[in-house]
């Protein structure tokens, strides 16, 4: 198992235990058998979420030298639930109580742009104050990068982000 990632070792260890328990051929042989891998996923991993099953299949097929494309697919994970009002209040409280004004600004920009405009972490890392535009009562963010677009910022985060962009050229 030398040279394998921690994830690969974990999946392979679980597969080895399943093979031993079910009396299947040695894992080195079973890795080349798509039916053994599918049995492991259906029986040995019954409690896992679909995206984990897909990851396990991918790892085992790759380690066995087989094609991942020949197996049936699993659906992705459902979207996470939105933050509750209590969680949002707690996040704003933490942002407001950072040890320096610069950190307070950065934390508030993070929250306003993620909660108000739905920016992803990579987009947030590239965000500059000049990307925030105000026209009347509408605040928008121009997103550059691989998925360029303009996003409207929802209230109440729009006024917060507009004020932060006006007083600070955050980077």
PDB file of C-alpha atoms in Angstrom:
ATOM      1  CA  UNK A   1       0.000   0.000   0.000  1.00  0.00           C
ATOM      2  CA  UNK A   2       3.026   2.273  -0.161  1.00  0.00           C
ATOM      3  CA  UNK A   3       2.546   5.225  -2.458  1.00  0.00           C
ATOM      4  CA  UNK A   4      -1.231   5.309  -2.056  1.00  0.00           C
ATOM      5  CA  UNK A   5      -3.074   8.338  -0.750  1.00  0.00           C
ATOM      6  CA  UNK A   6      -4.793   8.161   2.614  1.00  0.00           C
ATOM      7  CA  UNK A   7      -8.190   8.007   0.863  1.00  0.00           C
ATOM      8  CA  UNK A   8      -7.026   5.135  -1.382  1.00  0.00           C
ATOM      9  CA  UNK A   9      -5.671   3.207   1.638  1.00  0.00           C
ATOM     10  CA  UNK A  10      -8.940   3.736   3.516  1.00  0.00           C
ATOM     11  CA  UNK A  11     -11.129   2.544   0.625  1.00  0.00           C
ATOM     12  CA  UNK A  12      -8.838  -0.401  -0.109  1.00  0.00           C
ATOM     13  CA  UNK A  13      -8.790  -1.405   3.568  1.00  0.00           C
ATOM     14  CA  UNK A  14     -12.582  -1.421   3.702  1.00  0.00           C
ATOM     15  CA  UNK A  15     -12.706  -3.430   0.468  1.00  0.00           C
ATOM     16  CA  UNK A  16     -10.187  -5.964   1.830  1.00  0.00           C
ATOM     17  CA  UNK A  17     -12.288  -6.427   4.973  1.00  0.00           C
ATOM     18  CA  UNK A  18     -15.420  -6.945   2.871  1.00  0.00           C
ATOM     19  CA  UNK A  19     -13.663  -9.524   0.659  1.00  0.00           C
ATOM     20  CA  UNK A  20     -12.447 -11.465   3.709  1.00  0.00           C
ATOM     21  CA  UNK A  21     -15.887 -11.355   5.372  1.00  0.00           C
ATOM     22  CA  UNK A  22     -17.769 -12.431   2.240  1.00  0.00           C
ATOM     23  CA  UNK A  23     -15.262 -15.100   1.151  1.00  0.00           C
ATOM     24  CA  UNK A  24     -14.469 -13.313  -2.092  1.00  0.00           C
ATOM     25  CA  UNK A  25     -11.156 -13.752  -3.907  1.00  0.00           C
ATOM     26  CA  UNK A  26      -8.093 -11.926  -2.613  1.00  0.00           C
ATOM     27  CA  UNK A  27      -8.514  -8.159  -2.986  1.00  0.00           C
ATOM     28  CA  UNK A  28      -5.826  -8.004  -5.679  1.00  0.00           C
ATOM     29  CA  UNK A  29      -7.948 -10.370  -7.800  1.00  0.00           C
ATOM     30  CA  UNK A  30     -11.290  -8.883  -6.762  1.00  0.00           C
ATOM     31  CA  UNK A  31     -10.171  -5.393  -7.836  1.00  0.00           C
ATOM     32  CA  UNK A  32     -10.171  -6.580 -11.440  1.00  0.00           C
ATOM     33  CA  UNK A  33     -13.716  -7.950 -11.125  1.00  0.00           C
ATOM     34  CA  UNK A  34     -16.384  -5.300 -11.619  1.00  0.00           C
ATOM     35  CA  UNK A  35     -19.021  -7.574 -10.042  1.00  0.00           C
ATOM     36  CA  UNK A  36     -16.999  -7.804  -6.793  1.00  0.00           C
ATOM     37  CA  UNK A  37     -16.671  -4.039  -6.672  1.00  0.00           C
ATOM     38  CA  UNK A  38     -20.408  -3.569  -7.307  1.00  0.00           C
ATOM     39  CA  UNK A  39     -21.227  -6.156  -4.589  1.00  0.00           C
ATOM     40  CA  UNK A  40     -18.978  -4.271  -2.180  1.00  0.00           C
ATOM     41  CA  UNK A  41     -20.746  -1.004  -2.990  1.00  0.00           C
ATOM     42  CA  UNK A  42     -24.234  -2.507  -2.679  1.00  0.00           C
ATOM     43  CA  UNK A  43     -23.656  -4.620   0.433  1.00  0.00           C
ATOM     44  CA  UNK A  44     -20.531  -3.382   2.171  1.00  0.00           C
ATOM     45  CA  UNK A  45     -21.249   0.315   1.722  1.00  0.00           C
ATOM     46  CA  UNK A  46     -25.030   0.352   2.030  1.00  0.00           C
ATOM     47  CA  UNK A  47     -25.054   3.281   4.458  1.00  0.00           C
ATOM     48  CA  UNK A  48     -22.893   5.634   2.402  1.00  0.00           C
ATOM     49  CA  UNK A  49     -24.261   8.625   0.511  1.00  0.00           C
ATOM     50  CA  UNK A  50     -24.290   8.408  -3.302  1.00  0.00           C
ATOM     51  CA  UNK A  51     -21.292  10.654  -3.928  1.00  0.00           C
ATOM     52  CA  UNK A  52     -19.180   8.545  -1.542  1.00  0.00           C
ATOM     53  CA  UNK A  53     -20.198   5.404  -3.400  1.00  0.00           C
ATOM     54  CA  UNK A  54     -19.048   7.032  -6.621  1.00  0.00           C
ATOM     55  CA  UNK A  55     -15.730   7.933  -5.016  1.00  0.00           C
ATOM     56  CA  UNK A  56     -15.252   4.385  -3.712  1.00  0.00           C
ATOM     57  CA  UNK A  57     -16.005   2.923  -7.145  1.00  0.00           C
ATOM     58  CA  UNK A  58     -13.644   5.334  -8.838  1.00  0.00           C
ATOM     59  CA  UNK A  59     -10.803   4.524  -6.432  1.00  0.00           C
ATOM     60  CA  UNK A  60     -11.285   0.744  -6.702  1.00  0.00           C
ATOM     61  CA  UNK A  61     -11.620   0.756 -10.494  1.00  0.00           C
ATOM     62  CA  UNK A  62      -8.490   2.888 -10.812  1.00  0.00           C
ATOM     63  CA  UNK A  63      -6.519   0.633  -8.449  1.00  0.00           C
ATOM     64  CA  UNK A  64      -7.742  -2.430 -10.360  1.00  0.00           C
ATOM     65  CA  UNK A  65      -6.880  -0.930 -13.730  1.00  0.00           C
ATOM     66  CA  UNK A  66     -10.498  -0.966 -14.942  1.00  0.00           C
ATOM     67  CA  UNK A  67     -12.642   1.680 -16.526  1.00  0.00           C
ATOM     68  CA  UNK A  68     -14.901   3.796 -14.341  1.00  0.00           C
ATOM     69  CA  UNK A  69     -17.128   4.582 -17.328  1.00  0.00           C
ATOM     70  CA  UNK A  70     -18.561   1.068 -17.559  1.00  0.00           C
ATOM     71  CA  UNK A  71     -20.270   1.246 -14.150  1.00  0.00           C
ATOM     72  CA  UNK A  72     -23.628   2.834 -13.345  1.00  0.00           C
ATOM     73  CA  UNK A  73     -23.529   6.338 -11.939  1.00  0.00           C
ATOM     74  CA  UNK A  74     -24.604   7.631  -8.559  1.00  0.00           C
ATOM     75  CA  UNK A  75     -26.382  10.905  -8.062  1.00  0.00           C
ATOM     76  CA  UNK A  76     -24.588  13.827  -6.464  1.00  0.00           C
ATOM     77  CA  UNK A  77     -25.215  15.068  -2.962  1.00  0.00           C
ATOM     78  CA  UNK A  78     -28.217  17.268  -2.335  1.00  0.00           C
ATOM     79  CA  UNK A  79     -27.572  20.952  -1.734  1.00  0.00           C
ATOM     80  CA  UNK A  80     -26.881  21.819   1.891  1.00  0.00           C
ATOM     81  CA  UNK A  81     -29.654  23.506   3.823  1.00  0.00           C
ATOM     82  CA  UNK A  82     -29.487  27.297   4.042  1.00  0.00           C
ATOM     83  CA  UNK A  83     -28.133  28.877   7.194  1.00  0.00           C
ATOM     84  CA  UNK A  84     -30.777  29.489   9.848  1.00  0.00           C
ATOM     85  CA  UNK A  85     -31.458  33.012  11.077  1.00  0.00           C
ATOM     86  CA  UNK A  86     -29.634  32.114  14.315  1.00  0.00           C
ATOM     87  CA  UNK A  87     -26.556  30.875  12.404  1.00  0.00           C
ATOM     88  CA  UNK A  88     -26.432  34.031  10.255  1.00  0.00           C
ATOM     89  CA  UNK A  89     -26.678  36.210  13.366  1.00  0.00           C
ATOM     90  CA  UNK A  90     -23.845  34.238  14.995  1.00  0.00           C
ATOM     91  CA  UNK A  91     -21.667  34.630  11.881  1.00  0.00           C
ATOM     92  CA  UNK A  92     -22.238  38.414  11.800  1.00  0.00           C
ATOM     93  CA  UNK A  93     -21.432  38.599  15.494  1.00  0.00           C
ATOM     94  CA  UNK A  94     -18.146  36.756  14.963  1.00  0.00           C
ATOM     95  CA  UNK A  95     -17.308  39.029  12.017  1.00  0.00           C
ATOM     96  CA  UNK A  96     -17.999  42.149  14.073  1.00  0.00           C
ATOM     97  CA  UNK A  97     -15.769  41.001  16.933  1.00  0.00           C
ATOM     98  CA  UNK A  98     -12.519  40.383  15.078  1.00  0.00           C
ATOM     99  CA  UNK A  99      -9.342  41.771  16.682  1.00  0.00           C
ATOM    100  CA  UNK A 100      -8.649  44.476  14.065  1.00  0.00           C
ATOM    101  CA  UNK A 101     -10.600  46.772  11.758  1.00  0.00           C
ATOM    102  CA  UNK A 102      -9.010  45.109   8.714  1.00  0.00           C
ATOM    103  CA  UNK A 103     -10.148  41.656   9.844  1.00  0.00           C
ATOM    104  CA  UNK A 104     -13.646  42.965  10.598  1.00  0.00           C
ATOM    105  CA  UNK A 105     -13.854  44.374   7.066  1.00  0.00           C
ATOM    106  CA  UNK A 106     -12.608  41.137   5.497  1.00  0.00           C
ATOM    107  CA  UNK A 107     -15.052  39.030   7.518  1.00  0.00           C
ATOM    108  CA  UNK A 108     -17.994  41.267   6.633  1.00  0.00           C
ATOM    109  CA  UNK A 109     -17.038  41.277   2.935  1.00  0.00           C
ATOM    110  CA  UNK A 110     -16.877  37.483   3.051  1.00  0.00           C
ATOM    111  CA  UNK A 111     -20.327  37.173   4.616  1.00  0.00           C
ATOM    112  CA  UNK A 112     -22.022  39.842   2.506  1.00  0.00           C
ATOM    113  CA  UNK A 113     -20.678  38.472  -0.769  1.00  0.00           C
ATOM    114  CA  UNK A 114     -21.261  34.802   0.018  1.00  0.00           C
ATOM    115  CA  UNK A 115     -24.673  35.166   1.668  1.00  0.00           C
ATOM    116  CA  UNK A 116     -25.862  38.059  -0.502  1.00  0.00           C
ATOM    117  CA  UNK A 117     -24.473  37.111  -3.912  1.00  0.00           C
ATOM    118  CA  UNK A 118     -23.566  33.439  -3.528  1.00  0.00           C
ATOM    119  CA  UNK A 119     -19.902  33.844  -4.414  1.00  0.00           C
ATOM    120  CA  UNK A 120     -17.797  30.702  -4.275  1.00  0.00           C
ATOM    121  CA  UNK A 121     -14.482  30.685  -2.353  1.00  0.00           C
ATOM    122  CA  UNK A 122     -12.321  31.054  -5.492  1.00  0.00           C
ATOM    123  CA  UNK A 123     -14.450  33.962  -6.677  1.00  0.00           C
ATOM    124  CA  UNK A 124     -14.261  35.542  -3.262  1.00  0.00           C
ATOM    125  CA  UNK A 125     -10.466  35.311  -3.311  1.00  0.00           C
ATOM    126  CA  UNK A 126     -10.397  37.395  -6.531  1.00  0.00           C
ATOM    127  CA  UNK A 127     -13.001  39.934  -5.355  1.00  0.00           C
ATOM    128  CA  UNK A 128     -11.933  43.589  -5.235  1.00  0.00           C
ATOM    129  CA  UNK A 129     -13.874  46.626  -4.071  1.00  0.00           C
ATOM    130  CA  UNK A 130     -14.006  47.847  -7.667  1.00  0.00           C
ATOM    131  CA  UNK A 131     -16.015  44.716  -8.605  1.00  0.00           C
ATOM    132  CA  UNK A 132     -18.963  45.982  -6.536  1.00  0.00           C
ATOM    133  CA  UNK A 133     -21.289  48.330  -8.433  1.00  0.00           C
ATOM    134  CA  UNK A 134     -24.190  50.387  -7.113  1.00  0.00           C
ATOM    135  CA  UNK A 135     -26.919  51.786  -9.354  1.00  0.00           C
ATOM    136  CA  UNK A 136     -29.744  53.381  -7.415  1.00  0.00           C
ATOM    137  CA  UNK A 137     -30.989  50.780  -4.971  1.00  0.00           C
ATOM    138  CA  UNK A 138     -29.343  47.849  -6.780  1.00  0.00           C
ATOM    139  CA  UNK A 139     -25.943  46.468  -5.794  1.00  0.00           C
ATOM    140  CA  UNK A 140     -24.205  43.975  -8.061  1.00  0.00           C
ATOM    141  CA  UNK A 141     -20.892  42.138  -8.148  1.00  0.00           C
ATOM    142  CA  UNK A 142     -18.965  41.557 -11.373  1.00  0.00           C
ATOM    143  CA  UNK A 143     -17.349  38.124 -11.160  1.00  0.00           C
ATOM    144  CA  UNK A 144     -14.236  37.481 -13.250  1.00  0.00           C
ATOM    145  CA  UNK A 145     -12.489  34.172 -13.800  1.00  0.00           C
ATOM    146  CA  UNK A 146     -13.628  30.905 -15.355  1.00  0.00           C
ATOM    147  CA  UNK A 147     -17.363  31.686 -14.913  1.00  0.00           C
ATOM    148  CA  UNK A 148     -17.631  35.448 -15.559  1.00  0.00           C
ATOM    149  CA  UNK A 149     -21.010  36.977 -14.733  1.00  0.00           C
ATOM    150  CA  UNK A 150     -22.742  39.786 -12.888  1.00  0.00           C
ATOM    151  CA  UNK A 151     -24.651  38.897  -9.723  1.00  0.00           C
ATOM    152  CA  UNK A 152     -27.221  40.958  -7.866  1.00  0.00           C
ATOM    153  CA  UNK A 153     -26.618  41.186  -4.121  1.00  0.00           C
ATOM    154  CA  UNK A 154     -29.694  40.395  -2.004  1.00  0.00           C
ATOM    155  CA  UNK A 155     -30.900  42.604   0.815  1.00  0.00           C
ATOM    156  CA  UNK A 156     -29.794  43.209   3.551  1.00  0.00           C
ATOM    157  CA  UNK A 157     -26.306  42.258   2.360  1.00  0.00           C
ATOM    158  CA  UNK A 158     -26.433  44.709  -0.563  1.00  0.00           C
ATOM    159  CA  UNK A 159     -26.162  47.833   1.591  1.00  0.00           C
ATOM    160  CA  UNK A 160     -23.443  46.277   3.763  1.00  0.00           C
ATOM    161  CA  UNK A 161     -21.316  45.243   0.768  1.00  0.00           C
ATOM    162  CA  UNK A 162     -21.844  48.602  -0.983  1.00  0.00           C
ATOM    163  CA  UNK A 163     -20.747  50.487   2.159  1.00  0.00           C
ATOM    164  CA  UNK A 164     -17.684  48.256   2.571  1.00  0.00           C
ATOM    165  CA  UNK A 165     -16.680  48.721  -1.081  1.00  0.00           C
ATOM    166  CA  UNK A 166     -17.092  52.498  -0.762  1.00  0.00           C
ATOM    167  CA  UNK A 167     -14.904  52.922   2.309  1.00  0.00           C
ATOM    168  CA  UNK A 168     -12.388  50.181   1.621  1.00  0.00           C
ATOM    169  CA  UNK A 169     -10.716  48.889  -1.511  1.00  0.00           C
ATOM    170  CA  UNK A 170     -10.741  45.351  -0.121  1.00  0.00           C
ATOM    171  CA  UNK A 171      -8.553  42.770  -1.798  1.00  0.00           C
TER     172      UNK A 171
END
